[in-house]
Amino acid sequence: MTGTLFVVATPIGNLEDLSPRARQTLEAVDLIAAEDTRHTGRLLSHFGVKTPLFALHDHNEEKVVQTLMAELIKGKSVALVSDAGTPLISDPGYRLVSGAHANAIRVVPVAGPCAVTVALSAAGLPTDRYCFEGFLPAKQKARRDRIAALVRESRSIVIYESVHRIRDCFADLVAAFGDDRPAFVGRELTKMHEQCVQAPLAGLLRQLDEGDIPAKGEFVLIVTGSDETPALSLDIDDLLRDLAEHLPPKTAAKIAANATGESRNDLYRRLLMLADRK
Ligand code: SAM
């Protein structure tokens, strides 16, 4: 019998958020694969858990996965944790979990905190559909390009941001999305200095500049999606062909011109050319 890989969510700040099931799992498994063994060691000693720890981070994941897979295949049970929250959510573990599936090893998620859902639950912004952007690129040009690509996104956009870039990131968001887009900052969620602030983007930038939202700690940002109707994408040749199947060419060109704003004569000529190519 092969073992089981448990993917265990741990607190994002408040230790009381470790679920009883997570604690039992960490106690019961043969070993725990942790992003930072010292960090997880402190969590384990707080809860009196003595299970051996194994380091698994972005830099050694490929090598360590082989070792852990061998243990799982032998029948050992392994818990995967990250420094905070849910593993694989902007955290290591992807290779281990996909490797487990590839080797027909049972994968069991032990649900718990995740900064994305914690922030969404407190934001008071639309949550029926959202997209998770994770960390935006650190370099300014790449970050601005990414933000520009999101301007017409209709879902709420969840972003992780580091304290070093929080102000620049907000300035870029205001420049691209405008002053008034409703947004949210979740700072130090579940911790002593927790702040949950919902305001238009420019208001949040002002609060950051004035120190009402201190540039300290960990941040999740949420920006409401655009309510603009996306531009209709239309293939003019397809439209002309479809219309010409049912109508005389001149009428087809006239209707296509009305629908697209293109010149009726140009479309008529285009239609004749398409017919020639048949
Ligand atoms: N796996 C984690 C999760 O489930 O949320 C995320 C890990 S990612 C490396 C760390 C980022 O998550 C931080 O930079 C911050 O954007 C966000 N984050 C984590 N804990 C947070 C908290 N307590 N308050 C606000 N944001 C937090």
mmCIF file of C-alpha atoms and ligand atoms in Angstrom:
data_model
loop_
_atom_site.group_PDB
_atom_site.id
_atom_site.type_symbol
_atom_site.label_atom_id
_atom_site.label_comp_id
_atom_site.label_asym_id
_atom_site.label_seq_id
_atom_site.Cartn_x
_atom_site.Cartn_y
_atom_site.Cartn_z
ATOM 1 C CA MET A 1 0.000 0.000 0.000
ATOM 2 C CA THR A 2 1.358 3.430 -0.911
ATOM 3 C CA GLY A 3 1.194 6.250 1.615
ATOM 4 C CA THR A 4 -0.863 9.424 1.545
ATOM 5 C CA LEU A 5 0.198 12.975 0.854
ATOM 6 C CA PHE A 6 -1.696 15.439 3.070
ATOM 7 C CA VAL A 7 -1.635 19.065 1.898
ATOM 8 C CA VAL A 8 -2.106 20.954 5.138
ATOM 9 C CA ALA A 9 -3.068 24.611 5.443
ATOM 10 C CA THR A 10 -1.523 26.426 8.403
ATOM 11 C CA PRO A 11 -2.331 29.853 9.929
ATOM 12 C CA ILE A 12 -1.565 33.106 8.076
ATOM 13 C CA GLY A 13 -0.887 34.833 11.379
ATOM 14 C CA ASN A 14 -3.168 33.754 14.181
ATOM 15 C CA LEU A 15 -1.999 30.403 15.524
ATOM 16 C CA GLU A 16 -5.483 29.612 16.800
ATOM 17 C CA ASP A 17 -6.492 29.229 13.142
ATOM 18 C CA LEU A 18 -4.671 25.889 12.923
ATOM 19 C CA SER A 19 -7.594 23.472 12.705
ATOM 20 C CA PRO A 20 -7.815 20.466 15.039
ATOM 21 C CA ARG A 21 -7.709 18.259 11.930
ATOM 22 C CA ALA A 22 -4.536 19.955 10.690
ATOM 23 C CA ARG A 23 -2.917 19.460 14.081
ATOM 24 C CA GLN A 24 -3.924 15.783 14.238
ATOM 25 C CA THR A 25 -2.607 15.239 10.712
ATOM 26 C CA LEU A 26 0.734 16.871 11.505
ATOM 27 C CA GLU A 27 1.018 14.636 14.567
ATOM 28 C CA ALA A 28 0.020 11.442 12.770
ATOM 29 C CA VAL A 29 2.139 11.573 9.585
ATOM 30 C CA ASP A 30 5.632 10.060 9.284
ATOM 31 C CA LEU A 31 7.198 13.266 8.095
ATOM 32 C CA ILE A 32 6.390 16.863 7.283
ATOM 33 C CA ALA A 33 7.732 18.573 4.179
ATOM 34 C CA ALA A 34 8.063 22.250 5.093
ATOM 35 C CA GLU A 35 9.113 25.346 3.143
ATOM 36 C CA ASP A 36 11.230 26.577 6.067
ATOM 37 C CA THR A 37 11.895 23.981 8.748
ATOM 38 C CA ARG A 38 12.777 26.597 11.405
ATOM 39 C CA HIS A 39 9.553 28.513 10.787
ATOM 40 C CA THR A 40 7.378 25.372 10.844
ATOM 41 C CA GLY A 41 9.420 24.084 13.789
ATOM 42 C CA ARG A 42 8.118 26.998 15.862
ATOM 43 C CA LEU A 43 4.515 26.195 14.895
ATOM 44 C CA LEU A 44 5.015 22.526 15.752
ATOM 45 C CA SER A 45 6.614 23.234 19.107
ATOM 46 C CA HIS A 46 3.732 25.617 19.980
ATOM 47 C CA PHE A 47 1.379 22.665 19.483
ATOM 48 C CA GLY A 48 3.748 20.034 20.951
ATOM 49 C CA VAL A 49 4.046 18.169 17.634
ATOM 50 C CA LYS A 50 7.324 16.219 17.274
ATOM 51 C CA THR A 51 7.055 14.815 13.720
ATOM 52 C CA PRO A 52 10.362 14.998 11.759
ATOM 53 C CA LEU A 53 10.668 17.880 9.299
ATOM 54 C CA PHE A 54 12.062 17.816 5.786
ATOM 55 C CA ALA A 55 12.939 21.013 3.881
ATOM 56 C CA LEU A 56 11.129 21.480 0.571
ATOM 57 C CA HIS A 57 11.416 24.869 -1.078
ATOM 58 C CA ASP A 58 11.574 26.331 -4.573
ATOM 59 C CA HIS A 59 15.349 25.749 -4.828
ATOM 60 C CA ASN A 60 15.463 22.048 -3.912
ATOM 61 C CA GLU A 61 11.968 20.932 -4.862
ATOM 62 C CA GLU A 62 12.952 18.867 -7.881
ATOM 63 C CA LYS A 63 15.508 16.783 -5.908
ATOM 64 C CA VAL A 64 13.503 16.483 -2.702
ATOM 65 C CA VAL A 65 10.379 15.387 -4.550
ATOM 66 C CA GLN A 66 12.184 12.204 -5.666
ATOM 67 C CA THR A 67 13.121 11.364 -2.062
ATOM 68 C CA LEU A 68 9.622 12.083 -0.762
ATOM 69 C CA MET A 69 8.033 10.134 -3.590
ATOM 70 C CA ALA A 70 10.167 7.114 -2.707
ATOM 71 C CA GLU A 71 8.944 7.381 0.923
ATOM 72 C CA LEU A 72 5.309 7.686 -0.205
ATOM 73 C CA ILE A 73 5.670 4.695 -2.517
ATOM 74 C CA LYS A 74 7.096 2.696 0.437
ATOM 75 C CA GLY A 75 3.889 3.473 2.334
ATOM 76 C CA LYS A 76 4.986 6.451 4.459
ATOM 77 C CA SER A 77 2.550 9.317 4.976
ATOM 78 C CA VAL A 78 3.754 12.860 4.335
ATOM 79 C CA ALA A 79 2.248 16.251 5.207
ATOM 80 C CA LEU A 80 3.117 19.209 3.016
ATOM 81 C CA VAL A 81 3.007 22.646 4.670
ATOM 82 C CA SER A 82 4.242 26.082 3.664
ATOM 83 C CA ASP A 83 5.300 28.996 5.874
ATOM 84 C CA ALA A 84 1.753 30.302 6.035
ATOM 85 C CA GLY A 85 -1.645 29.516 4.626
ATOM 86 C CA THR A 86 -2.355 26.981 1.931
ATOM 87 C CA PRO A 87 0.575 25.261 0.171
ATOM 88 C CA LEU A 88 0.863 25.872 -3.601
ATOM 89 C CA ILE A 89 -0.981 29.197 -3.357
ATOM 90 C CA SER A 90 2.003 31.411 -4.258
ATOM 91 C CA ASP A 91 3.989 28.805 -2.316
ATOM 92 C CA PRO A 92 6.033 25.686 -3.151
ATOM 93 C CA GLY A 93 4.635 22.176 -3.526
ATOM 94 C CA TYR A 94 3.374 21.984 -7.101
ATOM 95 C CA ARG A 95 5.929 19.362 -8.183
ATOM 96 C CA LEU A 96 5.287 17.212 -5.121
ATOM 97 C CA VAL A 97 1.503 17.213 -5.527
ATOM 98 C CA SER A 98 1.596 16.645 -9.276
ATOM 99 C CA GLY A 99 4.212 13.907 -8.735
ATOM 100 C CA ALA A 100 1.904 12.219 -6.226
ATOM 101 C CA HIS A 101 -0.938 12.155 -8.757
ATOM 102 C CA ALA A 102 1.419 10.819 -11.432
ATOM 103 C CA ASN A 103 2.392 7.966 -9.078
ATOM 104 C CA ALA A 104 -1.222 7.197 -8.101
ATOM 105 C CA ILE A 105 -0.577 8.336 -4.529
ATOM 106 C CA ARG A 106 -3.615 9.535 -2.632
ATOM 107 C CA VAL A 107 -3.644 13.302 -2.083
ATOM 108 C CA VAL A 108 -5.739 14.653 0.805
ATOM 109 C CA PRO A 109 -6.191 18.399 1.293
ATOM 110 C CA VAL A 110 -6.558 19.533 4.896
ATOM 111 C CA ALA A 111 -8.392 22.815 4.393
ATOM 112 C CA GLY A 112 -7.614 25.980 6.274
ATOM 113 C CA PRO A 113 -6.523 29.604 5.975
ATOM 114 C CA CYS A 114 -5.571 31.232 2.691
ATOM 115 C CA ALA A 115 -4.983 34.974 2.389
ATOM 116 C CA VAL A 116 -7.010 35.081 -0.877
ATOM 117 C CA THR A 117 -10.235 33.828 0.676
ATOM 118 C CA VAL A 118 -9.679 35.576 4.004
ATOM 119 C CA ALA A 119 -9.386 38.901 2.140
ATOM 120 C CA LEU A 120 -12.336 38.195 -0.160
ATOM 121 C CA SER A 121 -14.518 37.356 2.841
ATOM 122 C CA ALA A 122 -13.831 40.745 4.434
ATOM 123 C CA ALA A 123 -13.652 42.966 1.338
ATOM 124 C CA GLY A 124 -17.326 43.563 0.729
ATOM 125 C CA LEU A 125 -16.628 43.575 -3.021
ATOM 126 C CA PRO A 126 -18.210 41.229 -5.585
ATOM 127 C CA THR A 127 -16.989 37.676 -4.987
ATOM 128 C CA ASP A 128 -19.279 35.701 -7.301
ATOM 129 C CA ARG A 129 -16.379 35.621 -9.766
ATOM 130 C CA TYR A 130 -12.785 36.559 -9.011
ATOM 131 C CA CYS A 131 -9.349 35.972 -10.443
ATOM 132 C CA PHE A 132 -6.160 35.502 -8.474
ATOM 133 C CA GLU A 133 -3.153 37.334 -9.877
ATOM 134 C CA GLY A 134 -0.740 36.332 -7.097
ATOM 135 C CA PHE A 135 2.302 38.626 -7.007
ATOM 136 C CA LEU A 136 2.544 41.144 -9.842
ATOM 137 C CA PRO A 137 5.966 41.386 -11.512
ATOM 138 C CA ALA A 138 8.532 43.224 -9.361
ATOM 139 C CA LYS A 139 9.950 45.302 -12.248
ATOM 140 C CA GLN A 140 7.982 48.444 -12.996
ATOM 141 C CA LYS A 141 7.579 48.009 -16.762
ATOM 142 C CA ALA A 142 6.443 44.384 -16.463
ATOM 143 C CA ARG A 143 4.088 45.293 -13.592
ATOM 144 C CA ARG A 144 2.512 48.141 -15.583
ATOM 145 C CA ASP A 145 2.067 45.871 -18.605
ATOM 146 C CA ARG A 146 0.374 43.244 -16.463
ATOM 147 C CA ILE A 147 -1.924 45.829 -14.865
ATOM 148 C CA ALA A 148 -2.782 47.261 -18.317
ATOM 149 C CA ALA A 149 -3.815 43.756 -19.405
ATOM 150 C CA LEU A 150 -6.245 43.624 -16.462
ATOM 151 C CA VAL A 151 -8.057 46.899 -17.035
ATOM 152 C CA ARG A 152 -11.032 45.255 -18.787
ATOM 153 C CA GLU A 153 -11.116 42.223 -16.491
ATOM 154 C CA SER A 154 -14.692 41.901 -15.255
ATOM 155 C CA ARG A 155 -13.986 39.687 -12.225
ATOM 156 C CA SER A 156 -12.685 41.026 -8.910
ATOM 157 C CA ILE A 157 -8.883 40.881 -9.037
ATOM 158 C CA VAL A 158 -6.956 39.567 -6.030
ATOM 159 C CA ILE A 159 -3.298 40.561 -5.763
ATOM 160 C CA TYR A 160 -0.578 39.648 -3.258
ATOM 161 C CA GLU A 161 1.913 42.435 -2.701
ATOM 162 C CA SER A 162 5.053 42.810 -0.650
ATOM 163 C CA VAL A 163 5.525 45.732 1.698
ATOM 164 C CA HIS A 164 8.409 47.084 -0.424
ATOM 165 C CA ARG A 165 6.258 47.590 -3.501
ATOM 166 C CA ILE A 166 2.872 48.346 -2.000
ATOM 167 C CA ARG A 167 2.960 52.090 -2.671
ATOM 168 C CA ASP A 168 4.294 51.789 -6.234
ATOM 169 C CA CYS A 169 1.783 49.080 -6.961
ATOM 170 C CA PHE A 170 -1.094 51.285 -5.789
ATOM 171 C CA ALA A 171 0.169 54.242 -7.816
ATOM 172 C CA ASP A 172 0.239 52.002 -10.924
ATOM 173 C CA LEU A 173 -3.243 50.650 -10.188
ATOM 174 C CA VAL A 174 -4.684 54.168 -9.850
ATOM 175 C CA ALA A 175 -2.981 55.258 -13.081
ATOM 176 C CA ALA A 176 -4.461 52.307 -15.001
ATOM 177 C CA PHE A 177 -7.881 51.778 -13.375
ATOM 178 C CA GLY A 178 -8.647 55.393 -12.413
ATOM 179 C CA ASP A 179 -9.377 56.992 -9.039
ATOM 180 C CA ASP A 180 -12.817 55.568 -8.454
ATOM 181 C CA ARG A 181 -12.601 51.810 -8.901
ATOM 182 C CA PRO A 182 -13.776 50.247 -5.585
ATOM 183 C CA ALA A 183 -10.942 48.346 -3.941
ATOM 184 C CA PHE A 184 -9.791 46.746 -0.709
ATOM 185 C CA VAL A 185 -6.630 46.409 1.327
ATOM 186 C CA GLY A 186 -6.256 43.547 3.803
ATOM 187 C CA ARG A 187 -3.183 44.166 5.928
ATOM 188 C CA GLU A 188 -1.832 41.777 8.547
ATOM 189 C CA LEU A 189 -4.950 39.639 8.292
ATOM 190 C CA THR A 190 -5.771 37.589 11.408
ATOM 191 C CA LYS A 191 -2.889 39.302 13.282
ATOM 192 C CA MET A 192 -2.784 41.888 16.051
ATOM 193 C CA HIS A 193 -2.519 44.907 13.723
ATOM 194 C CA GLU A 194 -5.062 43.663 11.197
ATOM 195 C CA GLN A 195 -6.609 46.298 8.901
ATOM 196 C CA CYS A 196 -9.464 45.748 6.464
ATOM 197 C CA VAL A 197 -10.120 48.894 4.444
ATOM 198 C CA GLN A 198 -12.504 49.235 1.526
ATOM 199 C CA ALA A 199 -12.396 52.487 -0.490
ATOM 200 C CA PRO A 200 -11.966 53.740 -4.060
ATOM 201 C CA LEU A 201 -8.404 53.160 -5.317
ATOM 202 C CA ALA A 202 -7.323 56.802 -5.000
ATOM 203 C CA GLY A 203 -8.619 56.888 -1.418
ATOM 204 C CA LEU A 204 -6.541 53.845 -0.525
ATOM 205 C CA LEU A 205 -3.450 55.413 -2.106
ATOM 206 C CA ARG A 206 -4.061 58.574 -0.066
ATOM 207 C CA GLN A 207 -4.410 56.542 3.149
ATOM 208 C CA LEU A 208 -1.129 54.812 2.353
ATOM 209 C CA ASP A 209 0.596 58.148 1.723
ATOM 210 C CA GLU A 210 -0.800 59.658 4.919
ATOM 211 C CA GLY A 211 0.167 56.619 6.991
ATOM 212 C CA ASP A 212 -3.421 55.649 7.903
ATOM 213 C CA ILE A 213 -2.536 52.385 6.237
ATOM 214 C CA PRO A 214 1.072 51.890 7.383
ATOM 215 C CA ALA A 215 3.499 50.370 4.872
ATOM 216 C CA LYS A 216 4.218 47.509 7.274
ATOM 217 C CA GLY A 217 3.381 43.827 7.266
ATOM 218 C CA GLU A 218 1.643 41.695 4.675
ATOM 219 C CA PHE A 219 -0.925 42.844 2.153
ATOM 220 C CA VAL A 220 -3.678 41.488 -0.047
ATOM 221 C CA LEU A 221 -5.272 43.909 -2.514
ATOM 222 C CA ILE A 222 -8.566 43.421 -4.290
ATOM 223 C CA VAL A 223 -9.739 45.588 -7.168
ATOM 224 C CA THR A 224 -13.322 45.356 -8.395
ATOM 225 C CA GLY A 225 -13.628 44.213 -11.992
ATOM 226 C CA SER A 226 -14.594 46.502 -14.857
ATOM 227 C CA ASP A 227 -18.293 46.905 -15.575
ATOM 228 C CA GLU A 228 -17.651 47.956 -19.188
ATOM 229 C CA THR A 229 -19.123 45.561 -21.727
ATOM 230 C CA PRO A 230 -16.193 43.938 -23.541
ATOM 231 C CA ALA A 231 -15.766 45.039 -27.159
ATOM 232 C CA LEU A 232 -17.470 42.583 -29.490
ATOM 233 C CA SER A 233 -14.975 40.720 -31.590
ATOM 234 C CA LEU A 234 -16.276 40.080 -35.060
ATOM 235 C CA ASP A 235 -14.628 38.402 -38.017
ATOM 236 C CA ILE A 236 -15.789 40.491 -40.970
ATOM 237 C CA ASP A 237 -15.075 37.809 -43.562
ATOM 238 C CA ASP A 238 -17.172 35.285 -41.625
ATOM 239 C CA LEU A 239 -19.986 37.818 -41.333
ATOM 240 C CA LEU A 240 -19.891 38.585 -45.078
ATOM 241 C CA ARG A 241 -19.861 34.897 -46.006
ATOM 242 C CA ASP A 242 -22.787 34.132 -43.680
ATOM 243 C CA LEU A 243 -24.871 37.036 -44.963
ATOM 244 C CA ALA A 244 -24.077 36.255 -48.619
ATOM 245 C CA GLU A 245 -25.443 32.751 -48.182
ATOM 246 C CA HIS A 246 -28.926 34.201 -47.666
ATOM 247 C CA LEU A 247 -28.876 37.624 -49.352
ATOM 248 C CA PRO A 248 -27.807 39.259 -52.616
ATOM 249 C CA PRO A 249 -24.183 40.615 -52.377
ATOM 250 C CA LYS A 250 -25.182 44.292 -52.274
ATOM 251 C CA THR A 251 -27.641 43.721 -49.415
ATOM 252 C CA ALA A 252 -25.091 41.589 -47.548
ATOM 253 C CA ALA A 253 -22.470 44.361 -47.896
ATOM 254 C CA LYS A 254 -24.965 46.995 -46.728
ATOM 255 C CA ILE A 255 -25.930 45.037 -43.573
ATOM 256 C CA ALA A 256 -22.278 44.244 -42.791
ATOM 257 C CA ALA A 257 -21.419 47.943 -43.230
ATOM 258 C CA ASN A 258 -24.163 48.940 -40.796
ATOM 259 C CA ALA A 259 -23.014 46.343 -38.264
ATOM 260 C CA THR A 260 -19.302 47.147 -38.407
ATOM 261 C CA GLY A 261 -19.055 50.796 -39.451
ATOM 262 C CA GLU A 262 -16.895 49.804 -42.432
ATOM 263 C CA SER A 263 -17.510 51.237 -45.921
ATOM 264 C CA ARG A 264 -20.273 49.524 -47.886
ATOM 265 C CA ASN A 265 -18.251 49.668 -51.152
ATOM 266 C CA ASP A 266 -15.152 48.190 -49.525
ATOM 267 C CA LEU A 267 -17.206 45.365 -48.082
ATOM 268 C CA TYR A 268 -18.921 44.731 -51.412
ATOM 269 C CA ARG A 269 -15.522 44.444 -53.136
ATOM 270 C CA ARG A 270 -14.296 42.206 -50.320
ATOM 271 C CA LEU A 271 -17.326 39.964 -50.722
ATOM 272 C CA LEU A 272 -16.712 39.588 -54.476
ATOM 273 C CA MET A 273 -13.103 38.703 -53.731
ATOM 274 C CA LEU A 274 -14.168 36.075 -51.213
ATOM 275 C CA ALA A 275 -16.597 34.622 -53.729
ATOM 276 C CA ASP A 276 -13.797 34.439 -56.352
ATOM 277 C CA ARG A 277 -11.635 32.482 -53.896
ATOM 278 C CA LYS A 278 -14.260 29.794 -53.362
HETATM 279 N N1 SAM B 1 0.162 30.376 0.776
HETATM 280 C C1 SAM B 1 -0.219 31.645 1.332
HETATM 281 C C2 SAM B 1 -1.758 31.719 1.356
HETATM 282 O O1 SAM B 1 -2.405 30.687 1.404
HETATM 283 O O2 SAM B 1 -2.292 32.810 1.367
HETATM 284 C C3 SAM B 1 0.410 32.796 0.597
HETATM 285 C C4 SAM B 1 1.895 32.778 0.601
HETATM 286 S S1 SAM B 1 2.633 34.113 -0.250
HETATM 287 C C5 SAM B 1 4.309 33.645 -0.259
HETATM 288 C C6 SAM B 1 2.667 35.383 0.943
HETATM 289 C C7 SAM B 1 1.746 36.544 0.580
HETATM 290 O O3 SAM B 1 0.411 36.235 0.966
HETATM 291 C C8 SAM B 1 2.075 37.830 1.315
HETATM 292 O O4 SAM B 1 3.084 38.569 0.655
HETATM 293 C C9 SAM B 1 0.758 38.554 1.301
HETATM 294 O O5 SAM B 1 0.530 39.155 0.045
HETATM 295 C C10 SAM B 1 -0.215 37.386 1.475
HETATM 296 N N2 SAM B 1 -0.463 37.158 2.912
HETATM 297 C C11 SAM B 1 -0.092 36.087 3.628
HETATM 298 N N3 SAM B 1 -0.487 36.224 4.913
HETATM 299 C C12 SAM B 1 -1.111 37.416 4.996
HETATM 300 C C13 SAM B 1 -1.738 38.136 6.047
HETATM 301 N N4 SAM B 1 -1.767 37.655 7.285
HETATM 302 N N5 SAM B 1 -2.289 39.335 5.775
HETATM 303 C C14 SAM B 1 -2.251 39.835 4.518
HETATM 304 N N6 SAM B 1 -1.674 39.205 3.501
HETATM 305 C C15 SAM B 1 -1.103 38.015 3.724
#
